[in-house]
Amino acid sequence: MSENSSQPSPTSESPWGEDDDLTADLDLGFDGAEDILRTWRRGMRPDPDLTVSEWADQHRWLSSRTSAEPGRYRTARTPYLREIMDALSPRHPAQRISFMKAAQVGATEAGNNWIGFVIHHAPGPMLAVLPTVEMAKRTSRGRLDPLIADSPALRERVNPARSRDAGNSMLSKEFPGGILVLTGANSATGLRSMPARYIFLDEVDAYPASADEEGDPVTLAEARTTTFSHRRKVFMVSTPTIRGLSRIEREFEASDQRRYFVPCPHCGAMKWLQFERLRWAKGQPETAAYACEGCEKPIAEHHKTAMLEGGEWRPTAVSVDPNSIGFHISALYSPMGWKSWAQIARDWLAAQGSDEMLRAARNTLLGETWVESGDAPEWQRLADRREAFAATVPHLGLFLTAGADVQKDRIEVDVWAWGRGLESWLVEHIVIAGGPEDPAAWDKLTALLGRTWAHESGAVMQLSKLAIDTGYEAPAVYAWSRAAGYAQVTPIKGVESFNRSTPVSGPTFVDATIGGKRLRRGARLWTIAVSTFKAETYRFLRLERPSDEDRALGVCDAGGTMHLPNWADTEWLKQLVAEQMITVRNKRGFGHQEWQKMRERNEALDCRVYARAAAWILGADRWDEATWRSLEVQAGVETKEQVAAVVVEQTAPTAGTVLTPRRRRSGAVTPKYMR
């Protein structure tokens, strides 16, 4: 590791020395006079004029609890952070600094250095915002407490959180001349707590859309700086997420978009590192090297240290706001010993074939947004791919779910069969005449719960779960759901959002008015992120099918493939692709993505989303191999996955193999959806 190259700025000597005339005639014969004089002289001496990076090199110590490289902090280890930190210094003219970056490049530590600098050299009110209050508490315990405890300059200014000083708690740190308050973006109260000169917004893309339904957390936080005018500093940091929804991308694109240019060790050309220039032999990520844009010669990774030291930030655009600057960096710049180019290549190869893994790789490795494809497939193409099923439920279908959409004069229901990898088949499209005010319509929907469908194996199947939308006439839906029983029926509420980790949340108990009587906690309601399932549906519809030659060689359809029967008519197909994802921009030019109808009717798409949510609620996204095999045994079918599992079981055990079968958790039940 290279030594710190930062030199502390010279300090000004006190104009009053030991023999100064101002002290010559003073009577210093009383006890404590020397201490008073020493303190007076120290108070008259100005603080050293340091930048944030210089302060960190002189005063910051890393704890073994929070760092893989404990000891004195050295900006030279991550040279690209120097200019970012120095832009946070009071004498720098920038007021808004955004940093869009890959994961684990030292951004949060740069923010912590800024916090330490403020406490020591530029005291004032400071607000640090994390995605949630719980994360703010963890950050206080895991990062700020060690920051203060291990840096003597801070330890003498901030009392420990466990002291009896009420001004220093887990979410509040008082120091001479200022206070640091930590809060979560989900707490509107915390964001309105005080005026602030400094604001540190960490991982802004993980913030909720609204803080307690009172507005955008970033806007609420920035409103705290109004009274500080040109003296304010706002530091916004995050790994990006989805194009059009990413806050940090919006900030970066509105800035001067600085990139870190580094010299080629062969030709000296200054270029910023791009993933497309990282090359490796096919199937050999360990051979990864960077191809220079100027001379095309391969650059080995051991050159990276010298390249980073010789690098510089250069703006690549004109900022909308002259007081706003932005920085972007990818994992390609990670110092030696952190994320290697070979590991980046290995992670990228491992992500191929999975949109979720590719999205994570693009966000965390490249520091770039994921472009969500919301383009609807052509309905004519879907018509050409319709199939003739050998039975009502094809042999790979293992359970049934339905989605019900309540309209003014009818209830539309689509029944879908599901197999491994979320491969699905449309089994039946049903239109029940009569709206929610017609008891006969509800009776017919109830009868549907007891119906059976014939499986190709000869077994018969019932609906495992029916998800029904509560967007229209919710009281009637709640009443019917309670009467039908929540084991088989799930009332749902759709929200326009992307949430891949938990696209379905609940159930929550809501009050219901049934038969004119208000029932407290009368309905179990599930909330679903419809944008996530719509995007998934269109992605599944675009999957390519194996050719006849490939099928003859045993190639199967990809997981997620949607099979449409030959009886699906033109109107239904048009409804399935009736929406398009577009980017809507507000008055400030910031955009967000939303789904927009391209035609009036879209019931087929809605019913598909509800049926998919029902499969998620059943647990199909989380079932283990034993559960899938149990369902296949019930259906009397055998798949490639099942055969492969049997072969694995027959091989000799390897190191780490558990030879004793695990006991099932108490209460665990294998679902039975056929008879």
XYZ file of C-alpha atoms in Angstrom:
675
model
C 0.000 0.000 0.000
C 1.283 3.426 -0.856
C 1.958 5.967 1.854
C -0.237 8.981 2.356
C 0.823 11.787 0.047
C -1.265 14.488 1.728
C 0.717 17.087 3.699
C -0.980 19.021 6.468
C -1.373 22.710 5.850
C 0.991 24.872 7.939
C -0.531 26.225 11.100
C -0.301 29.836 12.015
C 1.896 30.617 15.001
C 0.430 32.633 17.838
C 1.410 36.317 17.522
C 2.004 36.372 21.254
C 5.056 34.373 22.270
C 6.393 33.671 25.693
C 8.171 37.101 25.922
C 5.465 39.169 24.210
C 5.010 42.691 25.593
C 1.332 41.983 26.257
C 2.248 39.407 28.888
C 5.441 40.946 30.203
C 3.730 43.258 32.662
C 1.148 40.692 33.864
C 1.307 39.365 37.407
C 1.643 35.591 36.913
C 2.403 34.775 40.540
C -1.009 33.265 41.383
C -1.832 29.569 41.172
C -3.140 28.457 37.772
C -1.851 31.497 35.919
C 0.231 29.425 33.523
C -2.750 27.210 32.675
C -4.920 30.221 31.945
C -2.251 31.765 29.764
C -1.652 28.514 27.898
C -5.367 28.129 27.209
C -5.620 31.744 26.058
C -2.754 31.304 23.621
C -4.252 28.093 22.239
C -7.601 29.838 21.727
C -5.972 32.640 19.773
C -4.236 30.217 17.409
C -6.376 29.561 14.252
C -7.298 26.005 13.326
C -5.237 24.463 10.527
C -6.848 24.992 7.123
C -7.502 21.344 6.191
C -9.624 19.709 3.522
C -11.720 16.661 4.385
C -9.169 14.277 2.843
C -6.289 15.933 4.709
C -8.261 15.744 7.944
C -8.930 12.036 7.380
C -5.251 11.308 6.753
C -4.246 13.104 9.964
C -7.018 12.176 12.382
C -9.034 9.168 11.148
C -8.364 5.686 12.467
C -10.159 2.595 11.183
C -11.418 0.027 13.638
C -10.964 -3.704 13.171
C -14.718 -3.975 13.825
C -15.604 -2.038 10.688
C -12.674 -2.391 8.317
C -10.696 -5.194 6.704
C -7.659 -2.858 6.814
C -7.628 -1.351 10.329
C -5.246 1.416 11.272
C -4.687 4.958 10.065
C -6.940 5.984 7.205
C -5.061 6.677 3.972
C -6.713 8.512 1.109
C -3.915 7.209 -1.124
C -5.523 3.756 -0.872
C -8.540 5.072 -2.816
C -7.235 8.161 -4.666
C -10.499 8.646 -6.531
C -12.188 9.647 -3.238
C -9.858 12.610 -2.628
C -11.627 15.122 -4.877
C -15.056 13.911 -3.750
C -14.178 14.440 -0.096
C -12.504 17.788 -0.756
C -15.672 19.003 -2.507
C -17.337 18.586 0.899
C -14.908 21.054 2.487
C -16.385 24.484 3.389
C -14.126 26.415 1.023
C -15.268 24.393 -2.051
C -18.058 26.202 -3.969
C -20.184 23.105 -4.672
C -23.393 22.831 -2.655
C -24.806 19.544 -4.019
C -22.458 16.594 -4.519
C -23.830 13.333 -5.937
C -21.898 10.078 -6.134
C -23.329 7.220 -8.246
C -21.127 4.219 -7.687
C -20.670 0.460 -7.606
C -20.859 -1.417 -4.323
C -17.936 -1.385 -1.886
C -15.758 1.382 -3.330
C -15.396 3.339 -0.079
C -18.213 5.876 -0.528
C -19.739 5.460 2.923
C -16.319 5.871 4.557
C -15.890 9.106 2.621
C -19.165 10.268 4.141
C -17.984 9.216 7.596
C -14.792 11.223 7.086
C -16.975 14.229 6.314
C -18.894 13.672 9.556
C -15.627 13.545 11.498
C -14.374 16.698 9.773
C -17.571 18.577 10.633
C -17.382 17.547 14.301
C -13.719 18.575 14.543
C -13.228 21.551 12.216
C -16.515 22.921 10.839
C -19.164 22.403 13.515
C -22.806 22.970 12.648
C -26.133 21.151 12.525
C -25.843 17.980 10.424
C -28.459 15.449 9.308
C -27.559 11.915 8.162
C -30.385 10.006 6.459
C -30.423 6.219 5.963
C -33.173 4.257 4.172
C -34.883 3.271 7.452
C -34.691 4.232 11.109
C -33.481 0.720 11.928
C -30.579 1.102 9.471
C -29.782 4.465 11.068
C -29.498 2.738 14.445
C -27.250 0.014 13.017
C -25.057 2.653 11.343
C -24.753 4.538 14.622
C -23.645 1.420 16.498
C -21.552 -0.178 13.780
C -19.877 2.813 12.116
C -20.220 6.107 13.978
C -19.441 4.812 17.464
C -16.164 3.199 16.243
C -15.419 6.364 14.194
C -15.617 8.483 17.344
C -14.037 5.984 19.738
C -10.994 5.267 17.544
C -10.208 8.878 16.552
C -8.797 10.884 19.509
C -9.764 14.228 17.945
C -13.416 13.157 17.967
C -13.385 11.218 21.226
C -12.649 14.370 23.200
C -15.537 16.248 21.556
C -18.362 13.677 21.638
C -19.399 11.858 24.777
C -20.031 8.115 24.357
C -23.644 7.106 23.681
C -23.743 5.047 26.870
C -22.986 8.079 29.055
C -25.667 9.859 31.041
C -25.517 12.883 28.769
C -29.019 13.082 27.281
C -27.662 14.982 24.264
C -25.709 11.982 23.010
C -27.909 9.019 22.182
C -27.949 6.437 19.431
C -29.579 8.831 16.928
C -28.180 12.121 18.214
C -24.557 13.183 18.749
C -23.920 16.613 20.246
C -20.512 18.296 19.983
C -19.237 21.833 20.612
C -20.925 24.117 18.081
C -23.190 21.539 16.472
C -25.231 18.348 16.510
C -25.453 15.247 14.316
C -28.913 13.702 13.969
C -29.453 10.326 12.284
C -32.843 9.316 10.945
C -34.547 7.086 8.397
C -36.069 8.146 5.087
C -39.255 6.403 6.216
C -39.714 8.867 9.092
C -41.222 12.216 8.121
C -40.872 13.364 11.725
C -37.107 12.723 11.687
C -36.707 14.543 8.368
C -38.475 17.613 9.769
C -36.637 17.565 13.078
C -34.334 20.586 12.654
C -32.631 23.002 10.264
C -29.351 21.579 8.951
C -26.317 23.047 7.249
C -24.950 19.646 6.236
C -26.984 16.689 4.915
C -25.582 13.230 4.184
C -28.058 11.117 2.171
C -26.763 7.529 2.027
C -28.170 4.884 -0.379
C -30.925 7.178 -1.667
C -32.175 4.597 -4.180
C -33.303 2.443 -1.265
C -35.471 5.261 0.137
C -39.250 4.771 0.033
C -41.205 6.801 -2.509
C -42.788 8.792 0.305
C -41.953 9.356 3.976
C -45.101 8.517 5.948
C -47.100 9.630 2.882
C -45.829 13.205 3.323
C -43.667 13.428 0.225
C -40.285 12.559 -1.250
C -37.705 12.005 1.559
C -34.919 13.757 -0.360
C -37.042 16.859 -0.901
C -38.109 16.899 2.751
C -34.489 16.595 3.903
C -33.161 19.285 1.567
C -35.837 21.700 2.791
C -33.962 21.686 6.128
C -31.033 23.576 4.506
C -33.025 26.573 3.275
C -31.839 29.008 5.959
C -28.163 28.240 5.280
C -28.313 29.432 1.677
C -24.896 29.214 -0.056
C -23.189 27.707 3.028
C -25.057 24.398 2.819
C -23.637 21.066 1.687
C -25.722 18.106 0.484
C -23.898 14.818 -0.185
C -25.984 12.191 -1.971
C -24.578 8.662 -2.347
C -26.049 5.448 -3.735
C -25.698 2.360 -5.840
C -28.260 2.875 -8.652
C -31.291 0.679 -9.287
C -33.780 0.987 -12.183
C -33.590 3.464 -15.058
C -36.262 6.110 -14.638
C -36.773 5.326 -10.948
C -33.233 5.874 -9.697
C -32.803 9.046 -7.619
C -29.018 8.974 -7.810
C -29.091 8.645 -11.608
C -31.360 11.703 -11.859
C -28.942 13.703 -9.700
C -25.906 12.515 -11.652
C -27.476 13.314 -15.020
C -28.371 16.826 -13.800
C -24.738 17.381 -12.728
C -21.506 17.830 -14.692
C -21.087 14.005 -14.759
C -17.455 13.631 -13.748
C -15.567 10.452 -14.673
C -12.227 9.296 -13.294
C -9.697 9.283 -16.141
C -6.599 7.138 -15.635
C -3.419 6.861 -17.774
C -2.619 3.809 -19.862
C 0.724 2.340 -18.690
C 1.640 1.654 -22.345
C 0.676 4.773 -24.307
C -0.232 7.231 -21.560
C -3.689 7.957 -22.998
C -6.136 9.208 -20.353
C -9.408 7.262 -20.448
C -12.150 6.350 -17.978
C -12.587 2.614 -17.465
C -15.569 0.988 -19.192
C -16.745 -2.569 -18.698
C -16.919 -3.215 -22.470
C -13.106 -2.910 -22.583
C -12.564 -5.700 -20.031
C -11.616 -8.798 -22.041
C -10.974 -12.433 -21.122
C -10.600 -15.772 -22.884
C -13.867 -17.670 -23.307
C -14.702 -19.513 -20.120
C -11.555 -18.209 -18.390
C -12.406 -15.134 -16.317
C -9.064 -15.420 -14.521
C -7.430 -14.094 -17.740
C -9.324 -10.771 -17.525
C -7.336 -7.726 -18.674
C -8.315 -4.238 -19.784
C -7.864 -3.298 -23.454
C -6.687 0.314 -23.857
C -8.870 2.393 -26.167
C -5.822 4.196 -27.507
C -3.284 1.466 -28.264
C -5.486 -1.658 -27.815
C -2.757 -3.263 -25.694
C -3.934 -5.371 -22.745
C -3.411 -3.781 -19.328
C -2.713 -6.235 -16.514
C -4.337 -5.528 -13.171
C -1.056 -4.999 -11.346
C -0.855 -1.644 -13.177
C -4.019 -0.457 -11.447
C -2.328 1.091 -8.399
C -0.181 3.410 -10.508
C -3.140 4.172 -12.777
C -5.310 5.229 -9.838
C -2.550 7.431 -8.425
C -2.195 9.175 -11.797
C -5.929 9.575 -12.337
C -8.029 12.730 -12.332
C -11.732 13.619 -12.393
C -12.986 15.304 -15.564
C -16.500 16.635 -16.206
C -18.211 15.146 -19.255
C -21.327 17.353 -19.314
C -22.591 20.810 -18.375
C -24.416 20.921 -15.062
C -28.005 22.150 -14.958
C -27.189 23.753 -11.597
C -23.770 25.485 -11.426
C -23.560 24.575 -7.725
C -24.105 20.855 -8.429
C -21.349 18.375 -9.280
C -21.585 14.621 -9.758
C -19.213 11.656 -9.768
C -19.548 8.120 -11.141
C -17.307 5.118 -10.646
C -17.543 1.365 -11.239
C -15.992 -1.625 -9.500
C -13.258 -1.632 -12.155
C -11.550 1.045 -10.025
C -11.533 -1.043 -6.829
C -8.010 -0.967 -5.331
C -5.793 -4.025 -5.425
C -6.924 -6.510 -2.832
C -10.596 -5.506 -3.048
C -12.621 -6.456 -6.149
C -10.340 -7.853 -8.847
C -11.016 -7.708 -12.579
C -11.051 -11.516 -12.637
C -13.744 -11.574 -9.938
C -15.800 -9.001 -11.841
C -15.603 -11.170 -14.968
C -16.508 -14.244 -12.925
C -19.531 -12.515 -11.359
C -20.694 -11.265 -14.739
C -20.537 -14.726 -16.275
C -22.415 -16.208 -13.310
C -25.229 -13.683 -13.836
C -25.916 -14.691 -17.428
C -29.304 -16.294 -17.992
C -31.013 -14.565 -15.088
C -32.456 -11.074 -15.375
C -32.428 -10.686 -11.602
C -28.720 -11.565 -11.357
C -27.877 -9.383 -14.357
C -29.714 -6.490 -12.759
C -27.751 -6.935 -9.532
C -24.479 -7.196 -11.469
C -25.204 -4.057 -13.456
C -26.065 -2.124 -10.299
C -23.314 -3.371 -7.979
C -20.444 -3.990 -10.427
C -20.925 -1.294 -13.058
C -22.693 1.275 -10.898
C -25.271 1.696 -13.662
C -29.047 1.486 -13.769
C -30.950 -1.522 -15.020
C -33.188 -0.831 -18.018
C -36.526 -2.477 -17.330
C -38.021 -3.670 -20.599
C -41.678 -2.691 -20.626
C -42.194 -3.078 -24.355
C -45.251 -5.197 -25.009
C -44.780 -8.064 -27.485
C -46.882 -7.907 -30.638
C -50.162 -9.734 -30.159
C -49.821 -11.250 -33.679
C -46.593 -12.920 -32.578
C -48.378 -14.400 -29.582
C -51.157 -15.632 -31.862
C -48.613 -17.475 -34.004
C -47.243 -19.233 -30.912
C -50.548 -20.612 -29.650
C -50.540 -24.352 -28.967
C -52.935 -27.274 -28.895
C -52.757 -28.808 -25.413
C -53.003 -32.616 -25.142
C -55.301 -32.152 -22.137
C -56.931 -29.313 -20.243
C -53.881 -29.217 -17.968
C -50.650 -30.304 -19.728
C -48.523 -32.909 -17.968
C -45.916 -30.423 -16.623
C -48.592 -28.318 -14.899
C -48.481 -29.109 -11.167
C -50.949 -26.702 -9.536
C -53.617 -24.152 -10.498
C -54.184 -20.551 -9.498
C -56.709 -18.015 -10.733
C -56.918 -14.249 -10.951
C -60.316 -12.543 -10.733
C -60.988 -8.990 -11.904
C -64.253 -7.442 -10.704
C -65.950 -5.105 -13.209
C -69.201 -3.170 -13.066
C -71.199 -5.743 -15.025
C -69.078 -8.898 -14.851
C -66.309 -10.822 -13.125
C -63.494 -12.051 -15.377
C -61.397 -15.028 -14.258
C -58.312 -16.606 -15.814
C -57.077 -19.990 -14.586
C -53.361 -20.740 -14.981
C -51.424 -23.975 -14.437
C -47.882 -23.708 -13.074
C -44.832 -25.942 -13.245
C -41.174 -25.844 -12.332
C -39.358 -22.594 -12.970
C -42.742 -20.789 -13.137
C -43.500 -22.245 -16.551
C -47.231 -21.648 -17.032
C -50.229 -22.609 -19.179
C -53.538 -20.758 -19.632
C -56.171 -23.346 -18.707
C -59.452 -21.438 -18.964
C -60.871 -17.955 -19.439
C -64.202 -17.401 -17.692
C -66.576 -14.437 -17.817
C -69.260 -14.410 -15.093
C -72.125 -12.118 -16.046
C -73.380 -9.758 -13.357
C -71.469 -7.270 -11.267
C -70.697 -7.154 -7.536
C -74.311 -6.244 -6.713
C -75.603 -9.490 -8.242
C -75.657 -12.387 -5.712
C -75.833 -14.901 -8.576
C -72.427 -13.741 -9.831
C -70.868 -14.437 -6.446
C -72.568 -17.850 -6.312
C -71.011 -18.758 -9.658
C -67.595 -17.593 -8.441
C -68.012 -19.724 -5.316
C -68.906 -22.743 -7.462
C -65.666 -22.195 -9.372
C -63.717 -22.921 -6.184
C -65.102 -26.457 -6.130
C -64.614 -27.201 -9.834
C -61.998 -29.634 -11.099
C -59.841 -29.680 -14.213
C -58.441 -32.802 -15.855
C -54.686 -33.306 -15.824
C -52.979 -35.118 -18.702
C -51.983 -37.880 -16.279
C -55.633 -38.606 -15.504
C -55.642 -36.865 -12.128
C -58.086 -34.062 -11.370
C -57.089 -30.680 -9.943
C -58.808 -27.922 -8.006
C -57.820 -24.302 -7.650
C -55.047 -23.988 -5.095
C -55.564 -20.245 -4.700
C -57.750 -17.545 -6.238
C -56.592 -13.925 -5.944
C -59.329 -11.326 -6.372
C -58.819 -7.601 -6.829
C -60.376 -5.190 -4.319
C -60.004 -2.077 -6.459
C -63.719 -1.991 -7.333
C -66.454 -2.452 -4.713
C -64.056 -3.591 -1.986
C -66.808 -4.197 0.641
C -68.503 -6.759 -1.612
C -65.170 -8.484 -2.303
C -64.346 -8.586 1.433
C -67.754 -10.083 2.228
C -67.429 -12.812 -0.391
C -63.836 -13.589 0.605
C -64.824 -14.057 4.244
C -67.677 -16.361 3.259
C -65.507 -18.406 0.865
C -62.647 -18.763 3.374
C -59.132 -17.367 3.237
C -57.516 -20.778 2.719
C -58.467 -20.734 -0.959
C -59.300 -17.059 -1.594
C -56.954 -14.079 -1.310
C -58.200 -10.460 -1.576
C -55.454 -8.287 -3.040
C -54.676 -4.615 -3.582
C -52.336 -3.612 -6.382
C -49.828 -0.751 -6.081
C -47.773 0.663 -8.938
C -44.256 -0.089 -7.750
C -41.191 -2.239 -8.418
C -40.154 -4.485 -5.544
C -38.419 -7.684 -6.569
C -37.363 -8.864 -3.140
C -40.910 -8.780 -1.737
C -43.371 -8.165 -4.599
C -46.175 -9.334 -2.304
C -46.594 -8.129 1.275
C -49.125 -9.039 3.918
C -51.559 -10.027 4.910
C -52.718 -6.944 6.746
C -56.012 -6.866 8.585
C -58.302 -4.066 7.407
C -61.722 -2.959 8.550
C -64.599 -4.131 6.367
C -68.228 -3.106 6.010
C -70.269 -6.252 5.420
C -74.055 -6.209 5.284
C -74.076 -2.660 6.630
C -72.079 -3.682 9.696
C -68.519 -2.447 10.220
C -66.160 -5.236 11.230
C -62.885 -4.257 12.850
C -60.018 -6.192 11.187
C -62.648 -7.855 9.069
C -60.541 -8.725 6.012
C -57.069 -10.089 5.252
C -55.591 -7.994 2.479
C -52.419 -8.701 0.489
C -50.589 -5.893 -1.314
C -48.862 -6.674 -4.613
C -46.350 -4.665 -6.663
C -48.119 -4.945 -10.008
C -45.294 -3.245 -11.932
C -42.948 -6.064 -10.968
C -45.310 -8.788 -12.180
C -46.236 -6.921 -15.382
C -42.573 -6.531 -16.309
C -42.018 -10.214 -15.511
C -44.986 -11.227 -17.686
C -43.642 -9.349 -20.695
C -40.185 -10.790 -20.100
C -41.632 -14.302 -20.032
C -43.613 -13.661 -23.229
C -40.408 -12.681 -25.049
C -38.567 -15.906 -24.204
C -37.458 -17.807 -27.280
C -38.765 -21.325 -27.828
C -36.480 -24.256 -28.719
C -36.545 -25.293 -32.363
C -37.866 -28.703 -33.418
C -34.287 -29.904 -33.806
C -33.422 -28.762 -30.290
C -36.533 -30.437 -28.873
C -35.503 -33.672 -30.571
C -32.217 -33.405 -28.670
C -34.092 -33.030 -25.374
C -33.985 -29.239 -24.998
C -36.938 -28.033 -22.905
C -38.671 -24.679 -22.690
C -36.976 -22.114 -20.499
C -38.290 -21.428 -17.027
C -41.037 -18.829 -17.075
C -42.263 -19.733 -20.570
C -45.955 -18.860 -21.008
C -47.984 -21.317 -23.086
C -51.162 -19.965 -24.686
C -53.850 -22.378 -25.958
C -55.157 -22.294 -29.521
C -58.604 -21.219 -28.277
C -57.286 -17.875 -26.935
C -58.972 -15.296 -29.183
C -57.670 -12.040 -30.616
C -59.391 -9.854 -28.015
C -57.824 -11.765 -25.123
C -54.354 -11.561 -26.697
C -54.700 -7.805 -27.193
C -55.737 -7.404 -23.559
C -52.659 -9.333 -22.423
C -50.339 -6.773 -24.074
C -52.541 -3.721 -23.518
C -50.049 -1.717 -21.425
C -46.681 -0.147 -22.061
C -44.126 1.151 -19.594
C -43.281 4.791 -20.270
C -41.147 7.462 -18.591
C -43.083 10.449 -17.274
C -41.146 13.623 -16.455
C -42.136 16.288 -13.960
C -41.587 20.055 -14.163
C -37.988 19.714 -12.943
C -37.207 17.230 -15.702
C -36.951 14.227 -13.401
C -38.600 11.111 -14.778
C -40.273 8.087 -13.298
C -41.571 4.974 -14.977
C -45.215 4.021 -14.971
C -47.501 1.665 -16.859
C -49.953 3.225 -19.288
C -52.846 1.604 -21.123
C -52.462 1.520 -24.887
C -56.074 0.351 -25.257
C -59.114 0.520 -23.016
C -59.450 -3.130 -21.943
C -56.625 -4.912 -20.110
C -58.439 -7.562 -18.029
C -56.293 -10.425 -19.354
C -53.098 -8.747 -18.124
C -54.642 -7.920 -14.755
C -55.931 -11.464 -14.254
C -52.516 -12.868 -15.158
C -50.850 -10.594 -12.572
C -53.356 -11.671 -9.890
C -52.890 -15.370 -10.676
C -49.109 -14.892 -10.535
C -49.441 -13.176 -7.154
C -51.500 -16.149 -5.955
C -48.642 -18.482 -6.952
C -46.202 -16.284 -5.013
C -48.442 -16.335 -1.935
C -48.615 -20.141 -2.135
C -44.809 -20.134 -1.975
C -43.940 -21.376 -5.480
C -41.008 -18.931 -5.664
C -39.552 -20.432 -2.486
C -40.364 -24.169 -2.647
C -37.460 -26.551 -2.235
C -36.648 -29.554 -4.409
C -38.537 -31.959 -2.142
C -41.771 -30.000 -2.564
C -41.521 -29.941 -6.352
C -40.783 -33.660 -6.462
C -43.774 -34.351 -4.240
C -46.042 -32.477 -6.650
C -44.586 -34.389 -9.596
C -45.252 -37.683 -7.844
C -48.858 -36.627 -7.293
C -49.176 -35.799 -11.005
C -47.358 -38.930 -12.125
C -44.825 -36.994 -14.199
C -41.059 -36.991 -14.407
C -38.936 -33.986 -15.384
C -35.293 -33.469 -16.229
C -34.783 -31.804 -12.832
C -36.202 -34.827 -11.042
C -34.021 -37.282 -12.977
C -30.948 -35.143 -12.315
C -31.738 -35.069 -8.615
C -31.959 -38.860 -8.514
C -28.602 -39.194 -10.283
C -27.005 -36.832 -7.762
C -28.375 -38.886 -4.887
C -26.841 -42.065 -6.306
C -23.340 -40.641 -6.558
C -20.771 -41.051 -3.814
C -20.980 -38.399 -1.081
C -18.445 -35.597 -1.245
C -16.898 -33.506 1.484
C -19.530 -31.463 3.250
C -22.425 -33.733 2.247
C -25.041 -34.184 4.960
C -25.586 -37.940 5.214
C -28.388 -37.838 7.803
C -31.658 -36.528 6.354
C -32.819 -33.297 7.897
C -35.994 -33.412 9.897
C -38.894 -31.447 8.545
C -39.837 -28.406 10.533
C -42.745 -28.932 12.859
C -45.954 -28.047 11.085
C -44.427 -28.208 7.570
C -46.946 -29.631 5.107
C -46.376 -30.877 1.572
C -49.129 -29.360 -0.589
C -51.545 -31.743 -2.319
C -53.224 -30.209 -5.317
C -54.369 -33.351 -7.194
C -56.457 -36.374 -6.563
